[in-house]
mmCIF file of C-alpha atoms in Angstrom:
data_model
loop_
_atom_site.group_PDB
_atom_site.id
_atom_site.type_symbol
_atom_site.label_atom_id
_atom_site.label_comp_id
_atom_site.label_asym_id
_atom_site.label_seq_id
_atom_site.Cartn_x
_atom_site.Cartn_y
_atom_site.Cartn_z
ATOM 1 C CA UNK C 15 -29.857 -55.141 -57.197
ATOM 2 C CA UNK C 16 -27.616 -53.492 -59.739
ATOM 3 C CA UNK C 17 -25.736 -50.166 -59.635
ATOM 4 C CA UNK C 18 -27.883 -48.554 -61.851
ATOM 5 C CA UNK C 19 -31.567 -49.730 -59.520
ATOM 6 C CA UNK C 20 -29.599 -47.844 -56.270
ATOM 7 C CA UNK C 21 -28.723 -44.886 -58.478
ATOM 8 C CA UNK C 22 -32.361 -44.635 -59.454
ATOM 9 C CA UNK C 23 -33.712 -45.487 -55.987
ATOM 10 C CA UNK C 24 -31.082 -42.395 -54.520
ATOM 11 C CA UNK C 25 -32.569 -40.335 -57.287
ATOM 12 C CA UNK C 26 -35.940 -40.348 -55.946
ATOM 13 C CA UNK C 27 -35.154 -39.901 -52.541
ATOM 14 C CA UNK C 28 -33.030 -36.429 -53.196
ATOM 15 C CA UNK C 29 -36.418 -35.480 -55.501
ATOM 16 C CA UNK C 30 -38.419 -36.190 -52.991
ATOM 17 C CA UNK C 31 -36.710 -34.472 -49.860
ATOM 18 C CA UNK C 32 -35.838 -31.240 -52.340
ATOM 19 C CA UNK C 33 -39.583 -31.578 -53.398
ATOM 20 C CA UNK C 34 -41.093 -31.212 -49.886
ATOM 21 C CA UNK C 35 -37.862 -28.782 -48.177
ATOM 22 C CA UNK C 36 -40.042 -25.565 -49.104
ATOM 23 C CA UNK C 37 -42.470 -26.770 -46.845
ATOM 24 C CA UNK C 38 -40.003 -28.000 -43.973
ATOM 25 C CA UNK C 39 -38.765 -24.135 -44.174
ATOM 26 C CA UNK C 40 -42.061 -23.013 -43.685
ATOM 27 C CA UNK C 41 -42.973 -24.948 -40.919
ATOM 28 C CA UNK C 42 -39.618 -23.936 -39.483
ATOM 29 C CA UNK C 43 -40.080 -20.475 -39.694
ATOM 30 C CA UNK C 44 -44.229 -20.184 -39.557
ATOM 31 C CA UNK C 45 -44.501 -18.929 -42.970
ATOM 32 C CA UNK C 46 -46.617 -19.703 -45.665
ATOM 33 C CA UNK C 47 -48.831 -21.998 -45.249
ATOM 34 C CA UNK C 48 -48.036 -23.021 -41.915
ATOM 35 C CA UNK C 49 -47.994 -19.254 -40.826
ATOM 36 C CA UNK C 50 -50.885 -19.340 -38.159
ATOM 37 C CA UNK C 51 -50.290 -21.032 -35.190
ATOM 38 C CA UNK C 52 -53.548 -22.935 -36.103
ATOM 39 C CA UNK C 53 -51.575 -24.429 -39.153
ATOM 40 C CA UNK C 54 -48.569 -25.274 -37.211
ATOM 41 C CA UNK C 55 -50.895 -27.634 -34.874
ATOM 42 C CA UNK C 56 -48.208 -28.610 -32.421
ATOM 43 C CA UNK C 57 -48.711 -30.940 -29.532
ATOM 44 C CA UNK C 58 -47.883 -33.897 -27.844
ATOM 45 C CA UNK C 59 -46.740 -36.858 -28.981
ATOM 46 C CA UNK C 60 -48.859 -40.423 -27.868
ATOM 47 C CA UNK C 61 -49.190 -38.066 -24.259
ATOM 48 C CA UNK C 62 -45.539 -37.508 -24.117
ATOM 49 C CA UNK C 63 -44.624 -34.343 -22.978
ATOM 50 C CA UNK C 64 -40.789 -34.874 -24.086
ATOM 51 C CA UNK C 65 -42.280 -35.297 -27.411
ATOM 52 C CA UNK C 66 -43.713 -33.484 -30.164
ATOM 53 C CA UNK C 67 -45.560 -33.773 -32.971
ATOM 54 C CA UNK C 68 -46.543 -31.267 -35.614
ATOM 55 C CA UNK C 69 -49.472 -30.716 -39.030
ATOM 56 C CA UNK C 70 -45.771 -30.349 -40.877
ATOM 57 C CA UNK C 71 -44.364 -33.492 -39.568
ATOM 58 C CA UNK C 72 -47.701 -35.360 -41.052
ATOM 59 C CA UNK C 73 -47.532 -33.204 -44.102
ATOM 60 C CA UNK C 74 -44.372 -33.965 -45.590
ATOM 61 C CA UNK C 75 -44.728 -37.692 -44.214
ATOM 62 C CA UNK C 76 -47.892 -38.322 -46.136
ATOM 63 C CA UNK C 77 -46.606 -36.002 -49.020
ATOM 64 C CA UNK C 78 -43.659 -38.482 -49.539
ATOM 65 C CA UNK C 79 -45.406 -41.533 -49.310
ATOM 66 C CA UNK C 80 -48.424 -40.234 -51.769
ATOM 67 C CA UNK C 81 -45.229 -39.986 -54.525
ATOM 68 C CA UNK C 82 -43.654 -43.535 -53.367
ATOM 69 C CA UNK C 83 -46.996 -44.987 -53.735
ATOM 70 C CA UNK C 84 -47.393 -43.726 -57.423
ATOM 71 C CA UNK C 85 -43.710 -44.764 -58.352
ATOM 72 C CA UNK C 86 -43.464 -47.934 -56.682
ATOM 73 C CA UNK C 87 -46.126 -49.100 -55.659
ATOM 74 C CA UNK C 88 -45.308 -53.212 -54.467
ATOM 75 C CA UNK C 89 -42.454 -51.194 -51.815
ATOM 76 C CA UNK C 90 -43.262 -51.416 -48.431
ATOM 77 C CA UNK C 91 -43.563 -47.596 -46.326
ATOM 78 C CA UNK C 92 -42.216 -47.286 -42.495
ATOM 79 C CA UNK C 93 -42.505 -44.020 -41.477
ATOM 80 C CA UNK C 94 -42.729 -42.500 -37.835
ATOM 81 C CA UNK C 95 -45.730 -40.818 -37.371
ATOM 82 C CA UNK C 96 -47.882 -43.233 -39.526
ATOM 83 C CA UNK C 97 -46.178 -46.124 -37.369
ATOM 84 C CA UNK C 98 -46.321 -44.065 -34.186
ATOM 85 C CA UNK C 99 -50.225 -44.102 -34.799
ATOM 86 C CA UNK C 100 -50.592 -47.594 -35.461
ATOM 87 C CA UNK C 101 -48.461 -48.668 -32.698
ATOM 88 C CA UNK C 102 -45.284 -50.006 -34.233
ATOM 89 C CA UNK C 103 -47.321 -53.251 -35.852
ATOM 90 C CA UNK C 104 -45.734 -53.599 -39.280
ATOM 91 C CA UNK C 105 -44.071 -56.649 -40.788
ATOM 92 C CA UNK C 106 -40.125 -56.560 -40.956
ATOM 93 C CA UNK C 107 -39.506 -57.992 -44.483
ATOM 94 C CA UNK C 108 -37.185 -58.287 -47.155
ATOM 95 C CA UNK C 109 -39.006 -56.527 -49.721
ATOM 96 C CA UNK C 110 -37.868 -52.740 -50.650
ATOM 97 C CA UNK C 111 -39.242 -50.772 -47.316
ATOM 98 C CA UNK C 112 -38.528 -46.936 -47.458
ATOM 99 C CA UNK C 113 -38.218 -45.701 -44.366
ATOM 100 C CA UNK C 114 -39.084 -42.061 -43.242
ATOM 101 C CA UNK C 115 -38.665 -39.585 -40.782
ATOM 102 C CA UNK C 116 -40.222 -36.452 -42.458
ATOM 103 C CA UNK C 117 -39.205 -34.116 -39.086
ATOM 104 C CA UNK C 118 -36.041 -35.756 -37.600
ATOM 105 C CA UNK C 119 -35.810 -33.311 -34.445
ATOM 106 C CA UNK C 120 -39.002 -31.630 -33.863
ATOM 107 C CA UNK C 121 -38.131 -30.281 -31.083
ATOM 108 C CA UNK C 122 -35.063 -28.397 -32.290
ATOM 109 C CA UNK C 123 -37.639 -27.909 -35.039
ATOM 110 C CA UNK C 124 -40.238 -26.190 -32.833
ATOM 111 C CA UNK C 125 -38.324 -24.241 -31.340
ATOM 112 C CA UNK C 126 -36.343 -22.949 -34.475
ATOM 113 C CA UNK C 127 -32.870 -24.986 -33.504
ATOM 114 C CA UNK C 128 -31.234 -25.927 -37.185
ATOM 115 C CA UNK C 129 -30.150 -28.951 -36.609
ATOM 116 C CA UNK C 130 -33.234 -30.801 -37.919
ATOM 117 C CA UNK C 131 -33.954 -32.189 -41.217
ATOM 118 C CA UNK C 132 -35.816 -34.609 -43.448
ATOM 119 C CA UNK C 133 -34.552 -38.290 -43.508
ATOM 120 C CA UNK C 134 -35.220 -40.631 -46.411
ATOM 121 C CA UNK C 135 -33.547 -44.460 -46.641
ATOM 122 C CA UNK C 136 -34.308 -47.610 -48.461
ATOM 123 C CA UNK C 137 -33.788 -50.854 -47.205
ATOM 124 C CA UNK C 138 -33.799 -54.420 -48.931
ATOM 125 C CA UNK C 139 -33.567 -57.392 -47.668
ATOM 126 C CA UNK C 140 -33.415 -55.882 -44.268
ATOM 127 C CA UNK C 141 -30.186 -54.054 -44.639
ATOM 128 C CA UNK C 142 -29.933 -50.283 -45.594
ATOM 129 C CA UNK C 143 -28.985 -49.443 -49.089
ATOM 130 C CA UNK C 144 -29.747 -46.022 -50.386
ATOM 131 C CA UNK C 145 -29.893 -42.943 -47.594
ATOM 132 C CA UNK C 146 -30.505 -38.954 -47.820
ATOM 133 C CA UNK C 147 -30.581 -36.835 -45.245
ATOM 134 C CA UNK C 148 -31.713 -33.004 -45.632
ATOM 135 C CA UNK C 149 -31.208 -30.285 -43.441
ATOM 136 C CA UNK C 150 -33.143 -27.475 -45.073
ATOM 137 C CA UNK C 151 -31.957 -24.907 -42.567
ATOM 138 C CA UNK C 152 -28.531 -25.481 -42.900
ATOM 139 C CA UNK C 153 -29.114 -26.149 -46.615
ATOM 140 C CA UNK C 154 -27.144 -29.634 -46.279
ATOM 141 C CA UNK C 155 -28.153 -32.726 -48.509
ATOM 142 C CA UNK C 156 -26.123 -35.998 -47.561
ATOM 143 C CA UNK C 157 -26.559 -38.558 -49.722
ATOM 144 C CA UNK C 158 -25.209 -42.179 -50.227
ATOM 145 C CA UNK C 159 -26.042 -45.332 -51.719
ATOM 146 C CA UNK C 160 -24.496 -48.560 -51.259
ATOM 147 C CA UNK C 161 -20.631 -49.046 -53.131
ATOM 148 C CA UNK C 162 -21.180 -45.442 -54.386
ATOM 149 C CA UNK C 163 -19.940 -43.292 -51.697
ATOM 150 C CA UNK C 164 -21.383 -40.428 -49.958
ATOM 151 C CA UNK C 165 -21.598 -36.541 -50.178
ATOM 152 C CA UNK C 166 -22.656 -33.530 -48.811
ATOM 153 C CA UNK C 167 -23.822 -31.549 -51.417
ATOM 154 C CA UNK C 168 -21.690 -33.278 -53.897
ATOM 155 C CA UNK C 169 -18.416 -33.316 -51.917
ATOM 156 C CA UNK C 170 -17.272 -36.290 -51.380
ATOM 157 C CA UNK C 171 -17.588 -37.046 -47.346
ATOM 158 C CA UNK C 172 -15.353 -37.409 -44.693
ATOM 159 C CA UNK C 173 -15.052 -33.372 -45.504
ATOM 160 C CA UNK C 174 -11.846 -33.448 -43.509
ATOM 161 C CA UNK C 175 -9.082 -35.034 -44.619
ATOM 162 C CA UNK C 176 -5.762 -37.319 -43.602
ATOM 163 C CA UNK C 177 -3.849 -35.673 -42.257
ATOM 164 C CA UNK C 178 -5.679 -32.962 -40.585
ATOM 165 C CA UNK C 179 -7.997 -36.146 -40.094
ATOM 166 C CA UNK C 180 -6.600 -37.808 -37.260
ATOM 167 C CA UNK C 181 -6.429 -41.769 -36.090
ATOM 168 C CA UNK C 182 -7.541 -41.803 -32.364
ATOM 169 C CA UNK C 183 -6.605 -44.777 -30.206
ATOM 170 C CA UNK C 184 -8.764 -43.868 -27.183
ATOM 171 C CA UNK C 185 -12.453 -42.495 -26.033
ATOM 172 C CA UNK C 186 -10.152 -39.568 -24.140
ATOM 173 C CA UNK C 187 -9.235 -37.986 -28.220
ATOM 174 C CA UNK C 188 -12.701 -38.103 -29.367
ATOM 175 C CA UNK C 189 -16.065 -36.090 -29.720
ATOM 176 C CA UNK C 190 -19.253 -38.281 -29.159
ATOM 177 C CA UNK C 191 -22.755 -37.237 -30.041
ATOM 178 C CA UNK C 192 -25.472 -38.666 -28.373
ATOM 179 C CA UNK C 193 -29.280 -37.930 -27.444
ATOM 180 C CA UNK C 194 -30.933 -38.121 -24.247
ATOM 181 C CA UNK C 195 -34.226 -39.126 -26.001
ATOM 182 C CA UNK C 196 -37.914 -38.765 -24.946
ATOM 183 C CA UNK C 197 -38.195 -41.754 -22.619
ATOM 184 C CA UNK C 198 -38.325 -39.801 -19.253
ATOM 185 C CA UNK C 199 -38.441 -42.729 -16.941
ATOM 186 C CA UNK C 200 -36.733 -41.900 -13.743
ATOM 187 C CA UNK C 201 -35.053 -45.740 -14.184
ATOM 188 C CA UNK C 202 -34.091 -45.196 -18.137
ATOM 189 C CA UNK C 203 -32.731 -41.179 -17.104
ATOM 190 C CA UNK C 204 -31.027 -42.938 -14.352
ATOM 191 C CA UNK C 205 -29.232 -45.450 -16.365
ATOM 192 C CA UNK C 206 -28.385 -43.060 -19.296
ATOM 193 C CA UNK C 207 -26.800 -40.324 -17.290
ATOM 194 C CA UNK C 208 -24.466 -42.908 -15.460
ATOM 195 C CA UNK C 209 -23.286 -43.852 -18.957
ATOM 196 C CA UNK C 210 -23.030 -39.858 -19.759
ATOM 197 C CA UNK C 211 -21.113 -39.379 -16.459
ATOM 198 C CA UNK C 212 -18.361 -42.749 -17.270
ATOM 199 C CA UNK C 213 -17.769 -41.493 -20.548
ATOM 200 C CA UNK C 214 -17.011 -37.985 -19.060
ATOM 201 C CA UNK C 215 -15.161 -39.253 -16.229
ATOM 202 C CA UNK C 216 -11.729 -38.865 -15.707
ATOM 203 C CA UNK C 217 -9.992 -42.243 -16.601
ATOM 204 C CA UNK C 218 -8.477 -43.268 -13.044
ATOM 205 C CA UNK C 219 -11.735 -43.205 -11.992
ATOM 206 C CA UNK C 220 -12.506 -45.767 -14.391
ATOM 207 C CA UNK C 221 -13.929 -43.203 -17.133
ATOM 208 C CA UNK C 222 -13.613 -43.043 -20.484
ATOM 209 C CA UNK C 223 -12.734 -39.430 -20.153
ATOM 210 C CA UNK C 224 -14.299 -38.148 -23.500
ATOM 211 C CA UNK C 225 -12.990 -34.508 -24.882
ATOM 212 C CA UNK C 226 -16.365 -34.009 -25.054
ATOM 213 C CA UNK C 227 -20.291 -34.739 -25.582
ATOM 214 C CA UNK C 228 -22.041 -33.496 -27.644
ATOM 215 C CA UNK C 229 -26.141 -33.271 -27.717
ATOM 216 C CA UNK C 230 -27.637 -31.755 -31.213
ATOM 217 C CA UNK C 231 -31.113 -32.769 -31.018
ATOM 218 C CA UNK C 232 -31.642 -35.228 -33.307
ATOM 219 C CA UNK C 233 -29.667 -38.538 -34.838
ATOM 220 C CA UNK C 234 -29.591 -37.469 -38.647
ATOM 221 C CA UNK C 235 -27.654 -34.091 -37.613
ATOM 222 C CA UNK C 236 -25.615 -36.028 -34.935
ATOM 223 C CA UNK C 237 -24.608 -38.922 -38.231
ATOM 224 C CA UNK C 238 -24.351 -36.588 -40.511
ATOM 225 C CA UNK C 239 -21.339 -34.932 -38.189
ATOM 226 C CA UNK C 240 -19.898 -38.350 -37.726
ATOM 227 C CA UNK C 241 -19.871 -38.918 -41.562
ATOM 228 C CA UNK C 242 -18.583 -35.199 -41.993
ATOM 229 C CA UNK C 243 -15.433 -36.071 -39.608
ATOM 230 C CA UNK C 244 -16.933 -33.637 -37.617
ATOM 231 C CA UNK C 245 -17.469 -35.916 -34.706
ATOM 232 C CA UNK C 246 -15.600 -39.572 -33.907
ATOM 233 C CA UNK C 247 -18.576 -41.183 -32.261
ATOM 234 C CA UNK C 248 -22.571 -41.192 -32.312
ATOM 235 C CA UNK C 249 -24.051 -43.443 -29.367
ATOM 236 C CA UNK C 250 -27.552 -44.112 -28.317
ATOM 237 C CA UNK C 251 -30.164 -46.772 -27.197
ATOM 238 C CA UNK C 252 -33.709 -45.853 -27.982
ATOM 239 C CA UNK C 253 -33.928 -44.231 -31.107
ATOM 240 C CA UNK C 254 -36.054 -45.890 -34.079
ATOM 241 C CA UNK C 255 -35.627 -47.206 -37.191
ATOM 242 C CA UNK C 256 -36.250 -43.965 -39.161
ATOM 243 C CA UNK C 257 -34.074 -41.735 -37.114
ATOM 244 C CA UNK C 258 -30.974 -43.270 -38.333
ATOM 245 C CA UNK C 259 -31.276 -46.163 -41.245
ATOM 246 C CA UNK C 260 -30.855 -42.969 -44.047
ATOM 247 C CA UNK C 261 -27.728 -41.940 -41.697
ATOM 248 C CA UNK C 262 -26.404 -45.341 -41.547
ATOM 249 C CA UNK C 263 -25.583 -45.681 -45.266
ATOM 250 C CA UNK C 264 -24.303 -42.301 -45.032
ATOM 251 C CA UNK C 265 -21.748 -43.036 -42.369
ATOM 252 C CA UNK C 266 -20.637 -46.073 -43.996
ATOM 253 C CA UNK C 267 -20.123 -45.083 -47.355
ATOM 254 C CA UNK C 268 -18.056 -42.200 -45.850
ATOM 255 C CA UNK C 269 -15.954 -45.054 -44.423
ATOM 256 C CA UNK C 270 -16.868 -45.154 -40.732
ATOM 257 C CA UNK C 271 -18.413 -47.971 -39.006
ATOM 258 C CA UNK C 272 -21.527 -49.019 -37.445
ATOM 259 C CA UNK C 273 -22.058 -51.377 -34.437
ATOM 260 C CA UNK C 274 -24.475 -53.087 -32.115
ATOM 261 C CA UNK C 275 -24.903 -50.092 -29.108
ATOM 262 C CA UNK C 276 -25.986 -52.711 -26.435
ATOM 263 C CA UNK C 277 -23.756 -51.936 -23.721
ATOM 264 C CA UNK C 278 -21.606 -54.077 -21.681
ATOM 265 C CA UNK C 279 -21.556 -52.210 -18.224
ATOM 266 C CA UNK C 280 -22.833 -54.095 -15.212
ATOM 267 C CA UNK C 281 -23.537 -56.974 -17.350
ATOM 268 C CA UNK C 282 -22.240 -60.945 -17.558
ATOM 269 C CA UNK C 283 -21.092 -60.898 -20.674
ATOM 270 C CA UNK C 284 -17.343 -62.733 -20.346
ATOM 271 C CA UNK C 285 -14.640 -60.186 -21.891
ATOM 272 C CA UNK C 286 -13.938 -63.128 -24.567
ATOM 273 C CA UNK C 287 -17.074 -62.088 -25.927
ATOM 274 C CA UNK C 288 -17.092 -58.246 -25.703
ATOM 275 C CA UNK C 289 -16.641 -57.782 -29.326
ATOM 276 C CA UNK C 290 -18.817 -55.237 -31.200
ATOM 277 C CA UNK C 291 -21.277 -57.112 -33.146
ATOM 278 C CA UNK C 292 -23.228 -56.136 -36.836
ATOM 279 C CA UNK C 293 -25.897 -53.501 -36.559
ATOM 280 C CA UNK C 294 -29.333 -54.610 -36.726
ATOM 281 C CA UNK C 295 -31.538 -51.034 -37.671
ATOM 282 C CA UNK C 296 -34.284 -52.765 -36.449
ATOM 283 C CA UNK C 297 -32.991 -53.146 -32.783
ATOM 284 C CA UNK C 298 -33.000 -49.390 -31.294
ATOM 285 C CA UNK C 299 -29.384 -49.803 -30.307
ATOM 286 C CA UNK C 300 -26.682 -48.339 -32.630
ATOM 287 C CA UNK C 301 -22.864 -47.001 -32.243
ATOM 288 C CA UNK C 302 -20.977 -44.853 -35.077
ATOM 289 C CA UNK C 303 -17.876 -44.560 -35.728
ATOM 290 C CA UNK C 304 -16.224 -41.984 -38.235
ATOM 291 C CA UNK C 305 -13.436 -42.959 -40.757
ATOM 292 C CA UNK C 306 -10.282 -43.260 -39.412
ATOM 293 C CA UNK C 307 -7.244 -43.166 -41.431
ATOM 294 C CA UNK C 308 -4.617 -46.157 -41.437
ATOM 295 C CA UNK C 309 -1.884 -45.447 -39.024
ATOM 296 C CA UNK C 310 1.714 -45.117 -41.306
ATOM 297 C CA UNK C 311 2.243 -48.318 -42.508
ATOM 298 C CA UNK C 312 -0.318 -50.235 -40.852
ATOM 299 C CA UNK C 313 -2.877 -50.859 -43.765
ATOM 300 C CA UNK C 314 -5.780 -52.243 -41.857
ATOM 301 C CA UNK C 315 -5.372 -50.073 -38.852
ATOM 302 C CA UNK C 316 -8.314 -47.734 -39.524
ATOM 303 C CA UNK C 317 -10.756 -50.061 -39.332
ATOM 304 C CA UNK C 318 -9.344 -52.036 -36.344
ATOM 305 C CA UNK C 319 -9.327 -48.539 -34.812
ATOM 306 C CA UNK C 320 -12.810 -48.225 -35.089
ATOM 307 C CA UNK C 321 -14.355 -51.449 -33.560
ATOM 308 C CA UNK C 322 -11.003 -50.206 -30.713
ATOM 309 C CA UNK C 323 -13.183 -47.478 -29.887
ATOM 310 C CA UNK C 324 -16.513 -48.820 -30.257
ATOM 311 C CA UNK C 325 -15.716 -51.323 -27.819
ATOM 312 C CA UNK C 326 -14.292 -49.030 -25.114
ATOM 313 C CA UNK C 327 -17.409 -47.374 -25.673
ATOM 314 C CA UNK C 328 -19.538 -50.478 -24.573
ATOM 315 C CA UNK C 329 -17.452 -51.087 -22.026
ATOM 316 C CA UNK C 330 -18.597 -48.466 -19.437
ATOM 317 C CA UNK C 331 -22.173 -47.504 -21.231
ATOM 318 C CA UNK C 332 -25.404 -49.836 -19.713
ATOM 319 C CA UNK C 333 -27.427 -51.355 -22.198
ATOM 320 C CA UNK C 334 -30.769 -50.106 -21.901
ATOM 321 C CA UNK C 335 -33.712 -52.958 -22.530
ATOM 322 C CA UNK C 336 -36.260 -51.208 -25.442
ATOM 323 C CA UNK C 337 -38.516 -53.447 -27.541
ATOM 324 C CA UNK C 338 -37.448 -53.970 -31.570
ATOM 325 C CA UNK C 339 -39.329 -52.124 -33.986
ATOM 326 C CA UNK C 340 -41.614 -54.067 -36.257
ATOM 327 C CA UNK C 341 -42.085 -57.214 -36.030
ATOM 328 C CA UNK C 342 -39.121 -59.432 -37.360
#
């Protein structure tokens, strides 16, 4: 896969989420054509009432496929609410698979919250390579491809800068987004607002006593703030595939960090092995880190600081059991 294949690949995702943003903004705002509430079509998602789906969500989805079809037609298409209605069946392969979440945040969407967008990402051979996300609201287009860097709106990304870019050593200096997701279980609510309330805590309590915690809505605005520099940590078990393998290049190419989000608290696991491992995007469990700056003449310190954190993260966050996606 050369340079010039990802810089092709990258082109056609930004055509293709600029291409169908008129009608995200339409949908947002119930104009055009989905201006009747009849158009809009909301309702619940598989009978979840924490979850929505919508006739734009299915729209720009099969919109964005039609064109990938036409262009490349041997790739392979995962995208949530054609997988959602199939039941999560397809083959994990190595092939090019372009992976799509045409409304990341439909709630913040229905209910006119900006901090929702379009979310376009290639993987090959299993792994991530080209990634745009689009906030049409906000009018924000990240973009990345592997070795190329990233950018928001053709800065280059982190946005902020050493030195007003700090190096944090602990959880208790740093922002984390997170989600609390649509699985309303009573036993999965239980065990992620334990991990909410040890990252909040107070350290002598045994906390991780976060600055703060942030909830946006959705995980392509809450990576897109970790690749800004905007936050220092994204953590969450649960989401899919297509909610974060377009933010995942993003965030990396910036120069933060991605990790395993399995967490270690209450478990066996010897402290020998409590290392962060490799992301797999297939595996619903993910932590972020932002770029960190080397600490004055420690070259090598940055990234060290970043599995640091991630792994006082998974330290006092449970690991919550969900099934892969796909089949691998």
């Amino acid at each position: 896969m050369s340079a010039e294949e990802l810089k092709e690949y990258l082109a056609t995702a930004v055509a293709l989420a600029k291409e169908v943003g008129p009608a995200f903004k339409d949908g947002f705002w119930r104009t055009g054509q989905f201006s009747n509430v009849s158009d809009f079509a909301a309702e619940d998602k598989l009978g979840n009432e924490a979850d929505c789906v919508t006739a734009v969500d299915r729209y720009i989805e099969k919109t964005i496929f039609a064109r990938l079809r036409q262009i490349y037609p041997s790739h392979k298409l995962v995208g949530e609410e054609s997988t959602a209605e199939t039941g999560n069946g397809y083959v994990v392969t190595d092939h090019p698979t372009w992976i799509v979440d045409p409304v990341d945040g439909t709630n913040n969407f229905v209910h006119h919250f900006p901090f929702t967008g379009i979310s376009i990402g290639l993987a090959i051979n299993k792994q991530p390579v080209v990634g745009v996300i689009y906030l049409p609201v906000l009018d924000e287009l990240y973009t990345a491809s592997r070795g190329q860097g990233a950018f928001l709106n053709g800065q280059p990304l982190p946005l902020v800068r050493a030195p007003a870019l700090t190096s944090p050593t602990t959880l208790s200096q740093c922002a984390l987004v997170s989600e609390h997701g649509s699985d309303r279980t009573q036993k999965t609510m239980s065990s992620r607002m334990a991990s909410f309330t040890r990252l909040l805590t107070d350290k002598q309590y045994g906390g991780g006593c976060l600055q703060n915690l942030r909830v946006t809505g959705g995980a392509c605005p809450d990576l897109s703030l970790v690749a800004k520099g905007s936050a220092e940590l994204y953590w969450e078990c649960g989401p899919h595939v297509w909610d974060f393998a377009a933010g995942v290049v993003i965030v990396t190419e910036s120069g933060g960090a991605v990790f395993d989000g399995a967490g270690w608290w209450g478990s066996n696991v010897p402290e020998s092995e409590r290392v962060p491992k490799p992301l797999n995007i297939w595996n619903r469990k993910i932590v972020a880190v932002r770029y960190i700056p080397d600490l004055p003449g420690k070259p090598g310190s940055g990234k060290e600081l970043q599995k640091q954190l991630a792994k006082e993260l998974l330290d006092i966050v449970e690991d919550i059991d969900y099934a892969p996606d796909g089949v691998q």
